Amino acid sequence: LGEFGRIDRFFRPLAAGFPGARGLADDAAVFAVPDGQELVVTTDAMVAGVHFLPGESPADVAAKLLRVNLSDLAAMGATPYAYTLVTVWPRGLADDWVADFAAALAREQALAGIALAGGDSVSTPGPMTLVITAFGMVPQGAALPRCGARPGDEVFVTGSIGDAALGLLVARQALSVPDDAARHLLARLRRPEPRLTVGRGLRGIASACIDVSDGLAADLGHIAGESGLVAVLEAAAVPLSPAARAVVDQDPGLLALVLSGGDDYELLFTAAPERRPAVAALAAASGVPITGIGHIAAGPAGRVDVRDTRGAAMALARRGWTHD
Amino acid sequence: LGEFGRIDRFFRPLAAGFPGARGLADDAAVFAVPDGQELVVTTDAMVAGVHFLPGESPADVAAKLLRVNLSDLAAMGATPYAYTLVTVWPRGLADDWVADFAAALAREQALAGIALAGGDSVSTPGPMTLVITAFGMVPQGAALPRCGARPGDEVFVTGSIGDAALGLLVARQALSVPDDAARHLLARLRRPEPRLTVGRGLRGIASACIDVSDGLAADLGHIAGESGLVAVLEAAAVPLSPAARAVVDQDPGLLALVLSGGDDYELLFTAAPERRPAVAALAAASGVPITGIGHIAAGPAGRVDVRDTRGAAMALARRGWTHD
């Protein structure tokens, strides 16, 4: 179909109903930002063979690509507004793949209540590379920073941690688990759930927030570093799914992977102890579990002290993905 | 240096002085759009070996990457505000290359009066791939569309056309010209001048506008198509630089390449005949030549009738780049 043909056939429909996209017919999109709101802008790229396994389905690739970007909006406390898409297609890619990818994006954008605003499409002699820039709105001054943690703040995390890292082992056939556990872990790897409702609810509650994409310990290190403080992580408090719990019970050595592996896309945040009731209310209202897993203290900026079940220091071999 | 090291060392300084970038320390950037303004969003990707020649200098790559995006803002009548950058580095790329690339971006963003707002950095087993998303501001409702041309409108173009296509022949050693002409043509290929002042000045004057990136004829076809009309292009009126004129005089067959080749990044726009004095005044005020090269008429949407010096129909073998 060629570049223009694919855009016309597969991607123009994704822009329908969003006037700012101008039908993908102009040099640029135009966003109207309401008075009192700010626009939140985030971008994440995925390269075949680096960020997703070759042979991954177009639907899974589309879902992950949009969801990891939405997760960044969630971490800022933003409400999704629109997104742009850059597709770098390998030569000889079948139009069917593109059609399935676009169909999945249509479902995903509908779930988020947003539309495609624009983008670019080029070809490459190398691997497929996909870039989404996602846009969201926050009330002026309400965006959640990474740098706002204070000594004494508690550290919280949504959902459960480690499923994606274990799912990657399953996908690579490096970990054998029962079928239902495999399904759960792979789904968590491929279809992370952006915690948008919790993110919005954390405005005015969280002192710092980040999504877990580099790994729990590494991302907690980002909060600690940007805040100029130390974070203490209680390994025993970290919430695991039943599937992950069973794996770690069988091989306790995998706990380090759970704490350092990336890609869970849960929200990791800090809040003053007196906000604990507000955090509990948000968990109840959103239906998303939120668990206290540590606290913030004075000390060398960015250090993360991981404590094991007995309170002893625990070394993590690997402080998370570097996205290389 | 690794992903984080390169960002810290080379790219964080590019975000200094722009509070919305939040020091590249958050999950996203935050833009404050003043009341009465709209945000214009455009994105362009470049792949090594596809959009620039292998061996191109990091400074030229940086300049072209930012400038082609700024050119899209110019075509919308927007004032540059900020940009995000996604770098997809090939494995084994020297840190020196990245350092030179970032240093050139620093110069380029200073020229445009903007700063880096955020981005992503990943690695690839394939060719270097770079994506910029550029943001600009326009007064509400003032963005220039492609679809607004009306029958009887005149067609104008800034600067001169064809230098980039001829420059590409020179770069590929497929065209031999005197040294000073080669320098001019290569500079026009590598360092296109985004026509930002003219673009802003065209608010309220142009009925439709686009930048010449797919080729003069193809881009005029985009205006004609989106406006549901026919465009008539007078080949003899198309402004050529002295270097391009000399080449075409020697080999008239190259005129078709000039009219269909891409990458000049001049502004191509339509305006009602009564706006001719305003167009002339804008040319004088901006110091950028603006030339009338045809008109818009009723007829099948998107057709471009190219007329030669005697008014006869002229066929173009190639209607411009498809970016593949």
Tab-separated table of C-alpha atoms in Angstrom, chain B residues 5-324:
chain	number	residue	atom	x	y	z
B	5	GLY	CA	24.933	8.614	31.333
B	6	ARG	CA	24.433	10.021	27.856
B	7	ILE	CA	21.200	11.710	28.861
B	8	ASP	CA	22.847	13.266	31.913
B	9	ARG	CA	25.972	14.401	30.146
B	10	PHE	CA	24.765	15.438	26.704
B	11	PHE	CA	21.024	16.036	26.758
B	12	ARG	CA	20.109	17.351	30.216
B	13	PRO	CA	21.943	20.632	29.458
B	14	LEU	CA	19.667	21.098	26.428
B	15	ALA	CA	16.674	21.233	28.775
B	16	ALA	CA	18.168	23.825	31.097
B	17	GLY	CA	16.186	27.044	31.291
B	18	PHE	CA	12.899	25.463	30.194
B	19	PRO	CA	10.913	24.725	33.370
B	20	GLY	CA	8.411	22.537	31.478
B	21	ALA	CA	11.179	20.001	30.897
B	22	ARG	CA	11.366	19.485	34.675
B	23	GLY	CA	15.097	18.829	34.259
B	24	LEU	CA	14.300	15.645	32.270
B	25	ALA	CA	13.777	14.205	35.748
B	26	ASP	CA	10.087	13.296	35.575
B	27	ASP	CA	8.034	10.837	33.563
B	28	ALA	CA	6.833	13.640	31.328
B	29	ALA	CA	7.151	17.305	30.435
B	30	VAL	CA	4.507	19.844	31.402
B	31	PHE	CA	3.515	22.646	29.020
B	32	ALA	CA	1.628	25.753	30.056
B	33	VAL	CA	-0.323	26.993	27.045
B	34	PRO	CA	-1.353	30.625	27.491
B	35	ASP	CA	-5.019	31.485	27.265
B	36	GLY	CA	-5.971	32.317	23.675
B	37	GLN	CA	-3.158	30.189	22.241
B	38	GLU	CA	-3.226	26.701	20.783
B	39	LEU	CA	-0.403	24.175	20.768
B	40	VAL	CA	0.800	22.916	17.384
B	41	VAL	CA	2.345	19.426	17.412
B	42	THR	CA	4.368	17.840	14.623
B	43	THR	CA	6.746	14.908	14.408
B	44	ASP	CA	9.332	13.769	11.868
B	45	ALA	CA	11.600	10.750	11.929
B	46	MET	CA	14.922	10.191	10.155
B	47	VAL	CA	16.576	6.827	9.551
B	48	ALA	CA	20.283	6.521	8.663
B	49	GLY	CA	20.655	5.329	5.093
B	50	VAL	CA	17.066	6.336	4.286
B	51	HIS	CA	16.737	10.023	5.216
B	52	PHE	CA	20.387	10.871	5.508
B	53	LEU	CA	23.470	9.380	3.969
B	54	PRO	CA	25.674	7.163	6.107
B	55	GLY	CA	28.716	9.212	7.067
B	56	GLU	CA	26.771	12.461	7.318
B	57	SER	CA	28.231	14.573	10.135
B	58	PRO	CA	26.407	14.547	13.491
B	59	ALA	CA	26.067	18.330	13.190
B	60	ASP	CA	24.320	18.051	9.814
B	61	VAL	CA	22.054	15.281	11.070
B	62	ALA	CA	21.076	17.303	14.143
B	63	ALA	CA	20.463	20.431	12.084
B	64	LYS	CA	18.296	18.695	9.520
B	65	LEU	CA	16.316	16.758	12.129
B	66	LEU	CA	15.320	19.860	14.055
B	67	ARG	CA	14.888	22.063	10.994
B	68	VAL	CA	12.495	19.759	9.124
B	69	ASN	CA	10.315	19.732	12.223
B	70	LEU	CA	10.498	23.503	12.582
B	71	SER	CA	9.533	23.754	8.931
B	72	ASP	CA	6.273	21.963	9.741
B	73	LEU	CA	5.631	24.510	12.482
B	74	ALA	CA	6.344	27.284	9.963
B	75	ALA	CA	3.803	25.760	7.572
B	76	MET	CA	1.188	25.967	10.331
B	77	GLY	CA	2.033	29.597	11.085
B	78	ALA	CA	3.290	28.595	14.533
B	79	THR	CA	5.977	30.054	16.792
B	80	PRO	CA	8.367	27.345	18.097
B	81	TYR	CA	7.888	26.498	21.772
B	82	ALA	CA	9.824	23.292	22.613
B	83	TYR	CA	10.716	19.851	21.276
B	84	THR	CA	11.148	16.272	22.420
B	85	LEU	CA	13.776	13.897	21.077
B	86	VAL	CA	13.814	10.121	20.716
B	87	THR	CA	17.245	8.712	19.971
B	88	VAL	CA	17.530	5.130	18.742
B	89	TRP	CA	21.277	4.554	18.811
B	90	PRO	CA	22.967	1.744	16.933
B	91	ARG	CA	25.028	-0.477	19.183
B	92	GLY	CA	28.651	0.505	19.401
B	93	LEU	CA	28.066	4.128	18.443
B	94	ALA	CA	30.866	6.259	19.869
B	95	ASP	CA	29.984	8.669	22.668
B	96	ASP	CA	31.841	11.303	20.621
B	97	TRP	CA	29.219	11.091	17.899
B	98	VAL	CA	26.497	11.655	20.487
B	99	ALA	CA	28.445	14.552	21.999
B	100	ASP	CA	28.786	16.269	18.608
B	101	PHE	CA	25.132	15.625	17.827
B	102	ALA	CA	24.044	17.188	21.134
B	103	ALA	CA	26.376	20.161	20.675
B	104	ALA	CA	24.835	20.841	17.270
B	105	LEU	CA	21.340	20.520	18.689
B	106	ALA	CA	22.295	23.089	21.313
B	107	ARG	CA	23.239	25.549	18.554
B	108	GLU	CA	20.136	24.748	16.517
B	109	GLN	CA	17.703	25.078	19.410
B	110	ALA	CA	19.284	28.396	20.350
B	111	LEU	CA	18.699	29.643	16.788
B	112	ALA	CA	15.042	28.714	17.142
B	113	GLY	CA	14.793	30.048	20.694
B	114	ILE	CA	13.554	26.757	22.138
B	115	ALA	CA	14.773	23.979	24.438
B	116	LEU	CA	14.540	20.239	24.802
B	117	ALA	CA	11.473	19.214	26.806
B	118	GLY	CA	11.910	15.447	27.111
B	119	GLY	CA	12.279	12.258	25.148
B	120	ASP	CA	13.465	8.689	25.218
B	121	SER	CA	16.707	6.922	24.382
B	122	VAL	CA	16.957	3.302	23.300
B	123	SER	CA	19.365	1.138	21.356
B	124	THR	CA	18.904	-0.860	18.173
B	125	PRO	CA	20.735	-3.568	16.256
B	126	GLY	CA	19.682	-1.607	13.146
B	127	PRO	CA	20.452	1.842	11.744
B	128	MET	CA	20.358	5.032	13.789
B	129	THR	CA	16.821	6.381	13.964
B	130	LEU	CA	15.984	9.819	15.302
B	131	VAL	CA	12.597	11.337	16.031
B	132	ILE	CA	11.789	14.885	16.997
B	133	THR	CA	8.363	16.077	18.013
B	134	ALA	CA	8.239	19.857	17.769
B	135	PHE	CA	5.744	22.078	19.525
B	136	GLY	CA	4.652	25.573	18.604
B	137	MET	CA	2.038	28.123	19.546
B	138	VAL	CA	-0.556	29.851	17.397
B	139	PRO	CA	-3.334	32.203	18.385
B	140	GLN	CA	-6.562	30.235	18.693
B	141	GLY	CA	-7.983	29.413	15.259
B	142	ALA	CA	-5.046	30.944	13.371
B	143	ALA	CA	-3.215	27.754	12.330
B	144	LEU	CA	-2.775	27.549	8.553
B	145	PRO	CA	-4.533	24.534	7.003
B	146	ARG	CA	-3.851	22.673	3.776
B	147	CYS	CA	-7.515	22.539	2.890
B	148	GLY	CA	-8.424	26.221	2.594
B	149	ALA	CA	-7.491	26.994	-1.027
B	150	ARG	CA	-10.282	28.484	-3.163
B	151	PRO	CA	-10.728	28.693	-6.937
B	152	GLY	CA	-8.885	31.741	-8.236
B	153	ASP	CA	-6.330	31.758	-5.416
B	154	GLU	CA	-2.768	32.309	-6.495
B	155	VAL	CA	-0.012	29.851	-5.586
B	156	PHE	CA	3.172	31.213	-4.003
B	157	VAL	CA	6.449	29.705	-2.890
B	158	THR	CA	9.245	31.104	-0.715
B	159	GLY	CA	12.944	31.078	-1.591
B	160	SER	CA	13.977	28.769	-4.409
B	161	ILE	CA	13.106	25.239	-5.424
B	162	GLY	CA	15.172	22.240	-6.481
B	163	ASP	CA	18.419	22.916	-4.660
B	164	ALA	CA	17.948	19.987	-2.293
B	165	ALA	CA	17.159	17.490	-5.067
B	166	LEU	CA	20.199	18.639	-7.019
B	167	GLY	CA	22.254	18.656	-3.818
B	168	LEU	CA	21.361	15.007	-3.289
B	169	LEU	CA	22.707	14.232	-6.776
B	170	VAL	CA	25.902	16.081	-5.866
B	171	ALA	CA	26.190	14.199	-2.550
B	172	ARG	CA	25.773	10.919	-4.437
B	173	GLN	CA	28.367	12.068	-6.983
B	174	ALA	CA	25.769	11.754	-9.723
B	175	LEU	CA	26.053	15.428	-10.711
B	176	SER	CA	29.180	17.424	-11.276
B	177	VAL	CA	29.033	21.185	-10.723
B	178	PRO	CA	31.552	23.924	-9.885
B	179	ASP	CA	32.734	23.951	-6.263
B	180	ASP	CA	30.788	27.008	-5.149
B	181	ALA	CA	27.569	25.644	-6.676
B	182	ALA	CA	28.200	22.286	-4.985
B	183	ARG	CA	28.647	24.028	-1.637
B	184	HIS	CA	25.377	25.922	-2.109
B	185	LEU	CA	23.365	22.871	-3.184
B	186	LEU	CA	24.753	20.670	-0.393
B	187	ALA	CA	24.102	23.345	2.224
B	188	ARG	CA	20.510	23.627	1.052
B	189	LEU	CA	20.139	19.838	1.284
B	190	ARG	CA	21.720	19.571	4.719
B	191	ARG	CA	20.667	22.818	6.365
B	192	PRO	CA	17.201	23.731	5.148
B	193	GLU	CA	16.014	27.086	6.462
B	194	PRO	CA	12.668	26.795	8.266
B	195	ARG	CA	10.620	29.760	7.074
B	196	LEU	CA	9.289	30.608	10.498
B	197	THR	CA	9.008	34.370	10.050
B	198	VAL	CA	7.123	34.021	6.793
B	199	GLY	CA	4.904	31.299	8.279
B	200	ARG	CA	3.878	33.510	11.184
B	201	GLY	CA	3.336	36.402	8.799
B	202	LEU	CA	1.006	34.313	6.654
B	203	ARG	CA	-1.613	34.081	9.413
B	204	GLY	CA	-4.664	35.788	7.995
B	205	ILE	CA	-3.107	36.010	4.523
B	206	ALA	CA	-2.671	32.446	3.253
B	207	SER	CA	-5.760	30.348	2.555
B	208	ALA	CA	-3.691	27.126	2.604
B	209	CYS	CA	-0.057	26.353	3.382
B	210	ILE	CA	2.345	23.415	3.376
B	211	ASP	CA	6.104	23.029	3.439
B	212	VAL	CA	7.841	21.485	0.453
B	213	SER	CA	9.060	18.142	1.771
B	214	ASP	CA	7.572	15.603	-0.652
B	215	GLY	CA	8.406	17.742	-3.710
B	216	LEU	CA	6.860	20.900	-5.134
B	217	ALA	CA	4.349	19.136	-7.390
B	218	ALA	CA	3.398	16.508	-4.808
B	219	ASP	CA	2.959	19.082	-2.043
B	220	LEU	CA	0.905	21.311	-4.304
B	221	GLY	CA	-1.151	18.187	-4.953
B	222	HIS	CA	-1.708	17.848	-1.205
B	223	ILE	CA	-3.106	21.400	-1.026
B	224	ALA	CA	-5.243	20.815	-4.115
B	225	GLY	CA	-6.452	17.451	-2.827
B	226	GLU	CA	-7.348	18.613	0.671
B	227	SER	CA	-9.052	21.684	-0.824
B	228	GLY	CA	-10.991	19.575	-3.372
B	229	LEU	CA	-9.571	21.531	-6.300
B	230	VAL	CA	-7.006	21.533	-9.131
B	231	ALA	CA	-3.679	23.376	-9.015
B	232	VAL	CA	-1.988	24.845	-12.073
B	233	LEU	CA	1.787	25.120	-11.772
B	234	GLU	CA	3.699	27.354	-14.215
B	235	ALA	CA	7.061	25.623	-14.475
B	236	ALA	CA	8.773	28.698	-15.910
B	237	ALA	CA	7.764	30.789	-12.912
B	238	VAL	CA	9.290	28.446	-10.331
B	239	PRO	CA	12.192	30.321	-8.675
B	240	LEU	CA	15.588	28.654	-9.005
B	241	SER	CA	18.829	29.595	-7.307
B	242	PRO	CA	21.669	30.658	-9.633
B	243	ALA	CA	23.289	27.264	-9.026
B	244	ALA	CA	20.121	25.337	-9.891
B	245	ARG	CA	19.477	27.618	-12.884
B	246	ALA	CA	22.916	26.843	-14.298
B	247	VAL	CA	22.365	23.106	-13.874
B	248	VAL	CA	18.939	23.182	-15.543
B	249	ASP	CA	20.174	25.408	-18.373
B	250	GLN	CA	22.830	22.819	-19.096
B	251	ASP	CA	20.492	19.836	-18.770
B	252	PRO	CA	16.839	20.918	-19.212
B	253	GLY	CA	15.772	17.357	-18.425
B	254	LEU	CA	16.592	18.081	-14.794
B	255	LEU	CA	13.712	20.594	-14.550
B	256	ALA	CA	11.351	17.688	-13.884
B	257	LEU	CA	13.545	16.632	-10.957
B	258	VAL	CA	13.523	20.196	-9.632
B	259	LEU	CA	9.734	20.298	-9.719
B	260	SER	CA	9.231	16.846	-8.226
B	261	GLY	CA	12.233	16.408	-5.922
B	262	GLY	CA	11.684	16.777	-2.202
B	263	ASP	CA	13.387	18.355	0.767
B	264	ASP	CA	13.500	22.064	-0.075
B	265	TYR	CA	11.454	22.996	3.017
B	266	GLU	CA	10.218	26.179	1.437
B	267	LEU	CA	6.670	27.300	2.193
B	268	LEU	CA	4.117	26.704	-0.541
B	269	PHE	CA	0.862	28.547	-0.025
B	270	THR	CA	-2.239	29.924	-1.650
B	271	ALA	CA	-3.797	33.337	-1.206
B	272	ALA	CA	-6.601	35.298	-2.824
B	273	PRO	CA	-5.362	37.622	-5.618
B	274	GLU	CA	-6.277	40.687	-3.540
B	275	ARG	CA	-3.760	39.574	-0.916
B	276	ARG	CA	-0.891	40.026	-3.384
B	277	PRO	CA	0.220	43.338	-1.801
B	278	ALA	CA	0.211	41.735	1.652
B	279	VAL	CA	2.340	38.876	0.311
B	280	ALA	CA	4.767	41.337	-1.265
B	281	ALA	CA	4.974	43.291	1.976
B	282	LEU	CA	5.707	40.104	3.914
B	283	ALA	CA	8.489	39.205	1.471
B	284	ALA	CA	10.004	42.651	1.894
B	285	ALA	CA	9.699	42.628	5.673
B	286	SER	CA	11.119	39.126	6.096
B	287	GLY	CA	13.823	39.373	3.428
B	288	VAL	CA	12.612	36.070	1.995
B	289	PRO	CA	11.692	36.130	-1.708
B	290	ILE	CA	8.124	34.998	-2.407
B	291	THR	CA	7.167	34.118	-5.977
B	292	GLY	CA	3.816	33.488	-7.648
B	293	ILE	CA	4.001	30.152	-9.476
B	294	GLY	CA	0.439	29.264	-10.438
B	295	HIS	CA	-3.169	29.266	-9.387
B	296	ILE	CA	-6.021	27.168	-8.062
B	297	ALA	CA	-9.039	26.190	-10.179
B	298	ALA	CA	-12.141	24.036	-10.015
B	299	GLY	CA	-11.643	20.459	-11.164
B	300	PRO	CA	-10.813	16.966	-9.938
B	301	ALA	CA	-9.484	17.147	-6.379
B	302	GLY	CA	-5.729	16.895	-6.109
B	303	ARG	CA	-4.787	17.160	-9.777
B	304	VAL	CA	-1.728	19.282	-10.548
B	305	ASP	CA	-1.453	20.623	-14.086
B	306	VAL	CA	2.153	21.521	-14.778
B	307	ARG	CA	2.600	23.918	-17.709
B	308	ASP	CA	5.869	24.435	-19.527
B	309	THR	CA	7.216	27.771	-20.778
B	310	ARG	CA	4.833	27.709	-23.763
B	311	GLY	CA	1.797	26.902	-21.602
B	312	ALA	CA	1.719	23.286	-22.808
B	313	ALA	CA	1.094	20.407	-20.400
B	314	MET	CA	4.270	18.942	-18.971
B	315	ALA	CA	4.536	15.459	-17.524
B	316	LEU	CA	6.553	14.796	-14.376
B	317	ALA	CA	7.862	11.276	-14.248
B	318	ARG	CA	7.920	11.318	-10.499
B	319	ARG	CA	5.527	13.137	-8.225
B	320	GLY	CA	7.891	13.390	-5.309
B	321	TRP	CA	9.275	11.337	-2.474
B	322	THR	CA	7.147	8.829	-0.681
B	323	HIS	CA	9.581	8.804	2.247
B	324	ASP	CA	10.194	5.102	1.676
